[in-house]
Amino acid sequence: MIPDHIDFPGSPWPVLPPGIHVATLAEVELRFASNPKRRVQFKGLVAALTGLRGAGCRRAFLDGSFVTAKPHPGDFDACWDPTGVDGALLDPVLLTFDNNRAAQKVKYQGELFPSAIPADRAGTIFIEFFQVDRFTGARKGIVAIDLSADPMLQPTVTS
């Protein structure tokens, strides 16, 4: 379940309370895909997570202004657990970080990073980096999605 946003003095928009909040993609859609721009971003997120699941990824974490109360976020930010991921099955765009991740933004409407790589010069890995509000330095929340069990990502059988 995704908790209500909280206000942080110094942060421009309310954010999720500290912690990793487990949710399904249906819950993410209901909560955050609230206008046309956010729906396009959500569709890109689902496409990226579908590809990650196909490569063996079991969990991803959603962050950025997409999970804040900002009315029109520029994109979403996410990181994914590389454990068990088959690089041969991974979309190369998900490992293309040059030009400010332009290829990812074009294809998926957001930016995605392996969760265990450094996000800053201090060596903070993305899963930790995403849990710090960039405006205040305070702890904030992110959303975890279980890719292996999410109904939106389950393959459909046709006869």
C-alpha atoms as a PDB file:
ATOM      1  CA  MET A   1       0.000   0.000   0.000  1.00  0.00           C
ATOM      2  CA  ILE A   2       1.239   3.452  -0.874  1.00  0.00           C
ATOM      3  CA  PRO A   3       0.957   5.867   2.065  1.00  0.00           C
ATOM      4  CA  ASP A   4      -0.187   9.471   1.807  1.00  0.00           C
ATOM      5  CA  HIS A   5       2.377  12.127   0.960  1.00  0.00           C
ATOM      6  CA  ILE A   6       3.904  14.200   3.725  1.00  0.00           C
ATOM      7  CA  ASP A   7       5.195  17.770   3.646  1.00  0.00           C
ATOM      8  CA  PHE A   8       8.909  18.431   4.109  1.00  0.00           C
ATOM      9  CA  PRO A   9       9.838  22.039   4.875  1.00  0.00           C
ATOM     10  CA  GLY A  10      12.164  23.092   2.060  1.00  0.00           C
ATOM     11  CA  SER A  11      10.930  20.532  -0.452  1.00  0.00           C
ATOM     12  CA  PRO A  12       8.778  21.957  -3.271  1.00  0.00           C
ATOM     13  CA  TRP A  13       6.259  19.071  -3.254  1.00  0.00           C
ATOM     14  CA  PRO A  14       4.970  16.610  -0.685  1.00  0.00           C
ATOM     15  CA  VAL A  15       6.834  13.275  -0.782  1.00  0.00           C
ATOM     16  CA  LEU A  16       6.277   9.733   0.443  1.00  0.00           C
ATOM     17  CA  PRO A  17       7.164   9.123   4.085  1.00  0.00           C
ATOM     18  CA  PRO A  18      10.503   7.383   4.703  1.00  0.00           C
ATOM     19  CA  GLY A  19      10.705   3.708   3.855  1.00  0.00           C
ATOM     20  CA  ILE A  20      10.306   1.289   0.995  1.00  0.00           C
ATOM     21  CA  HIS A  21       6.598   0.951   0.274  1.00  0.00           C
ATOM     22  CA  VAL A  22       5.610  -2.209  -1.585  1.00  0.00           C
ATOM     23  CA  ALA A  23       2.895  -1.746  -4.213  1.00  0.00           C
ATOM     24  CA  THR A  24       1.543  -3.338  -7.350  1.00  0.00           C
ATOM     25  CA  LEU A  25       1.596  -1.561 -10.669  1.00  0.00           C
ATOM     26  CA  ALA A  26      -2.198  -1.255 -10.424  1.00  0.00           C
ATOM     27  CA  GLU A  27      -1.738   0.664  -7.162  1.00  0.00           C
ATOM     28  CA  VAL A  28       0.963   2.835  -8.754  1.00  0.00           C
ATOM     29  CA  GLU A  29      -1.332   3.556 -11.688  1.00  0.00           C
ATOM     30  CA  LEU A  30      -4.283   4.420  -9.476  1.00  0.00           C
ATOM     31  CA  ARG A  31      -2.209   6.703  -7.285  1.00  0.00           C
ATOM     32  CA  PHE A  32       0.205   8.383  -9.674  1.00  0.00           C
ATOM     33  CA  ALA A  33      -1.088   8.120 -13.283  1.00  0.00           C
ATOM     34  CA  SER A  34      -3.526  10.938 -12.582  1.00  0.00           C
ATOM     35  CA  ASN A  35      -3.280  13.072 -15.719  1.00  0.00           C
ATOM     36  CA  PRO A  36      -2.363  12.575 -19.409  1.00  0.00           C
ATOM     37  CA  LYS A  37       1.361  13.268 -18.922  1.00  0.00           C
ATOM     38  CA  ARG A  38       1.591  10.940 -15.930  1.00  0.00           C
ATOM     39  CA  ARG A  39      -0.311   8.222 -17.856  1.00  0.00           C
ATOM     40  CA  VAL A  40       2.239   8.376 -20.689  1.00  0.00           C
ATOM     41  CA  GLN A  41       5.048   8.069 -18.134  1.00  0.00           C
ATOM     42  CA  PHE A  42       3.275   5.153 -16.453  1.00  0.00           C
ATOM     43  CA  LYS A  43       2.920   3.366 -19.798  1.00  0.00           C
ATOM     44  CA  GLY A  44       6.687   3.802 -20.349  1.00  0.00           C
ATOM     45  CA  LEU A  45       7.387   2.488 -16.855  1.00  0.00           C
ATOM     46  CA  VAL A  46       5.307  -0.634 -17.518  1.00  0.00           C
ATOM     47  CA  ALA A  47       7.128  -1.199 -20.828  1.00  0.00           C
ATOM     48  CA  ALA A  48      10.527  -0.903 -19.122  1.00  0.00           C
ATOM     49  CA  LEU A  49       9.518  -3.199 -16.259  1.00  0.00           C
ATOM     50  CA  THR A  50       8.087  -5.745 -18.698  1.00  0.00           C
ATOM     51  CA  GLY A  51      11.454  -5.884 -20.424  1.00  0.00           C
ATOM     52  CA  LEU A  52      13.309  -6.106 -17.134  1.00  0.00           C
ATOM     53  CA  ARG A  53      11.055  -8.947 -15.981  1.00  0.00           C
ATOM     54  CA  GLY A  54      11.733 -10.763 -19.261  1.00  0.00           C
ATOM     55  CA  ALA A  55      15.464 -10.519 -18.528  1.00  0.00           C
ATOM     56  CA  GLY A  56      14.977 -12.058 -15.070  1.00  0.00           C
ATOM     57  CA  CYS A  57      14.675  -8.955 -12.899  1.00  0.00           C
ATOM     58  CA  ARG A  58      12.507  -9.584  -9.851  1.00  0.00           C
ATOM     59  CA  ARG A  59      12.245  -6.157  -8.218  1.00  0.00           C
ATOM     60  CA  ALA A  60      12.306  -2.489  -9.120  1.00  0.00           C
ATOM     61  CA  PHE A  61      12.064   0.711  -7.102  1.00  0.00           C
ATOM     62  CA  LEU A  62      10.210   3.810  -8.255  1.00  0.00           C
ATOM     63  CA  ASP A  63      11.299   7.311  -7.283  1.00  0.00           C
ATOM     64  CA  GLY A  64      11.561  10.813  -8.627  1.00  0.00           C
ATOM     65  CA  SER A  65       8.974  13.515  -8.944  1.00  0.00           C
ATOM     66  CA  PHE A  66       6.604  10.873 -10.358  1.00  0.00           C
ATOM     67  CA  VAL A  67       5.989   9.600  -6.802  1.00  0.00           C
ATOM     68  CA  THR A  68       5.652  13.102  -5.337  1.00  0.00           C
ATOM     69  CA  ALA A  69       2.681  15.442  -5.469  1.00  0.00           C
ATOM     70  CA  LYS A  70       4.276  17.410  -8.347  1.00  0.00           C
ATOM     71  CA  PRO A  71       1.422  17.817 -10.864  1.00  0.00           C
ATOM     72  CA  HIS A  72       3.490  17.370 -14.039  1.00  0.00           C
ATOM     73  CA  PRO A  73       6.758  15.494 -13.433  1.00  0.00           C
ATOM     74  CA  GLY A  74       9.324  15.577 -16.220  1.00  0.00           C
ATOM     75  CA  ASP A  75       9.839  11.821 -16.063  1.00  0.00           C
ATOM     76  CA  PHE A  76      10.096   8.967 -13.575  1.00  0.00           C
ATOM     77  CA  ASP A  77      13.229   7.636 -11.915  1.00  0.00           C
ATOM     78  CA  ALA A  78      13.622   3.986 -11.072  1.00  0.00           C
ATOM     79  CA  CYS A  79      16.260   1.481 -10.166  1.00  0.00           C
ATOM     80  CA  TRP A  80      16.179  -2.268 -10.527  1.00  0.00           C
ATOM     81  CA  ASP A  81      17.735  -5.188  -8.704  1.00  0.00           C
ATOM     82  CA  PRO A  82      20.312  -6.797 -11.022  1.00  0.00           C
ATOM     83  CA  THR A  83      20.287 -10.116  -9.136  1.00  0.00           C
ATOM     84  CA  GLY A  84      19.433 -12.880 -11.591  1.00  0.00           C
ATOM     85  CA  VAL A  85      19.214 -10.578 -14.622  1.00  0.00           C
ATOM     86  CA  ASP A  86      20.452 -12.123 -17.877  1.00  0.00           C
ATOM     87  CA  GLY A  87      22.363  -9.358 -19.614  1.00  0.00           C
ATOM     88  CA  ALA A  88      21.842 -11.047 -22.996  1.00  0.00           C
ATOM     89  CA  LEU A  89      18.078 -10.557 -22.581  1.00  0.00           C
ATOM     90  CA  LEU A  90      18.298  -7.002 -21.267  1.00  0.00           C
ATOM     91  CA  ASP A  91      17.325  -4.106 -23.524  1.00  0.00           C
ATOM     92  CA  PRO A  92      20.656  -2.300 -24.174  1.00  0.00           C
ATOM     93  CA  VAL A  93      18.844   1.030 -23.730  1.00  0.00           C
ATOM     94  CA  LEU A  94      18.561   0.207 -20.013  1.00  0.00           C
ATOM     95  CA  LEU A  95      22.355   0.312 -19.810  1.00  0.00           C
ATOM     96  CA  THR A  96      22.737   3.466 -21.913  1.00  0.00           C
ATOM     97  CA  PHE A  97      23.477   6.350 -19.575  1.00  0.00           C
ATOM     98  CA  ASP A  98      25.186   8.839 -21.896  1.00  0.00           C
ATOM     99  CA  ASN A  99      23.619  12.116 -23.007  1.00  0.00           C
ATOM    100  CA  ASN A 100      21.712  12.360 -19.684  1.00  0.00           C
ATOM    101  CA  ARG A 101      19.950   9.041 -20.395  1.00  0.00           C
ATOM    102  CA  ALA A 102      18.256  10.515 -23.483  1.00  0.00           C
ATOM    103  CA  ALA A 103      17.653   7.089 -25.077  1.00  0.00           C
ATOM    104  CA  GLN A 104      15.890   5.848 -21.936  1.00  0.00           C
ATOM    105  CA  LYS A 105      13.750   8.969 -21.743  1.00  0.00           C
ATOM    106  CA  VAL A 106      12.724   8.678 -25.393  1.00  0.00           C
ATOM    107  CA  LYS A 107      11.889   4.969 -25.216  1.00  0.00           C
ATOM    108  CA  TYR A 108      10.492   4.715 -21.682  1.00  0.00           C
ATOM    109  CA  GLN A 109       9.665   8.288 -20.560  1.00  0.00           C
ATOM    110  CA  GLY A 110      11.983   7.869 -17.571  1.00  0.00           C
ATOM    111  CA  GLU A 111      15.386   6.889 -16.264  1.00  0.00           C
ATOM    112  CA  LEU A 112      16.322   3.480 -14.878  1.00  0.00           C
ATOM    113  CA  PHE A 113      19.510   2.381 -13.144  1.00  0.00           C
ATOM    114  CA  PRO A 114      20.799  -0.862 -11.632  1.00  0.00           C
ATOM    115  CA  SER A 115      20.107  -0.472  -7.904  1.00  0.00           C
ATOM    116  CA  ALA A 116      23.594  -1.381  -6.707  1.00  0.00           C
ATOM    117  CA  ILE A 117      25.704   1.005  -8.789  1.00  0.00           C
ATOM    118  CA  PRO A 118      26.972   4.327  -7.402  1.00  0.00           C
ATOM    119  CA  ALA A 119      24.686   7.286  -7.939  1.00  0.00           C
ATOM    120  CA  ASP A 120      27.092   9.954  -6.731  1.00  0.00           C
ATOM    121  CA  ARG A 121      30.786  10.616  -6.198  1.00  0.00           C
ATOM    122  CA  ALA A 122      30.534   9.467  -2.592  1.00  0.00           C
ATOM    123  CA  GLY A 123      29.591   5.984  -3.819  1.00  0.00           C
ATOM    124  CA  THR A 124      25.998   6.005  -2.556  1.00  0.00           C
ATOM    125  CA  ILE A 125      24.167   3.277  -4.473  1.00  0.00           C
ATOM    126  CA  PHE A 126      20.905   4.131  -6.210  1.00  0.00           C
ATOM    127  CA  ILE A 127      18.639   2.212  -3.817  1.00  0.00           C
ATOM    128  CA  GLU A 128      19.948   4.420  -1.000  1.00  0.00           C
ATOM    129  CA  PHE A 129      20.365   7.602  -3.052  1.00  0.00           C
ATOM    130  CA  PHE A 130      16.687   7.501  -4.052  1.00  0.00           C
ATOM    131  CA  GLN A 131      15.634   7.548  -0.384  1.00  0.00           C
ATOM    132  CA  VAL A 132      17.082  11.018   0.241  1.00  0.00           C
ATOM    133  CA  ASP A 133      15.180  14.173  -0.683  1.00  0.00           C
ATOM    134  CA  ARG A 134      17.446  16.176  -2.973  1.00  0.00           C
ATOM    135  CA  PHE A 135      16.168  19.523  -1.663  1.00  0.00           C
ATOM    136  CA  THR A 136      16.433  18.904   2.079  1.00  0.00           C
ATOM    137  CA  GLY A 137      18.668  15.872   2.550  1.00  0.00           C
ATOM    138  CA  ALA A 138      15.940  14.267   4.666  1.00  0.00           C
ATOM    139  CA  ARG A 139      14.915  10.617   4.327  1.00  0.00           C
ATOM    140  CA  LYS A 140      11.915   9.989   2.074  1.00  0.00           C
ATOM    141  CA  GLY A 141      10.081   7.018   0.670  1.00  0.00           C
ATOM    142  CA  ILE A 142      10.197   5.062  -2.567  1.00  0.00           C
ATOM    143  CA  VAL A 143       7.917   2.400  -4.048  1.00  0.00           C
ATOM    144  CA  ALA A 144       9.018  -1.230  -4.501  1.00  0.00           C
ATOM    145  CA  ILE A 145       7.386  -3.364  -7.182  1.00  0.00           C
ATOM    146  CA  ASP A 146       7.682  -7.163  -7.253  1.00  0.00           C
ATOM    147  CA  LEU A 147       8.110  -7.830 -10.971  1.00  0.00           C
ATOM    148  CA  SER A 148       7.931 -11.595 -10.604  1.00  0.00           C
ATOM    149  CA  ALA A 149       4.402 -11.508  -9.177  1.00  0.00           C
ATOM    150  CA  ASP A 150       2.805  -8.319 -10.494  1.00  0.00           C
ATOM    151  CA  PRO A 151      -0.391  -9.134 -12.424  1.00  0.00           C
ATOM    152  CA  MET A 152       0.257  -6.381 -15.005  1.00  0.00           C
ATOM    153  CA  LEU A 153       3.521  -8.052 -15.992  1.00  0.00           C
ATOM    154  CA  GLN A 154       2.280 -11.637 -16.201  1.00  0.00           C
ATOM    155  CA  PRO A 155       2.439 -13.147 -19.667  1.00  0.00           C
ATOM    156  CA  THR A 156      -0.935 -13.762 -21.236  1.00  0.00           C
ATOM    157  CA  VAL A 157      -1.809 -17.073 -22.861  1.00  0.00           C
ATOM    158  CA  THR A 158      -3.604 -17.025 -26.182  1.00  0.00           C
ATOM    159  CA  SER A 159      -4.979 -20.043 -27.959  1.00  0.00           C
END
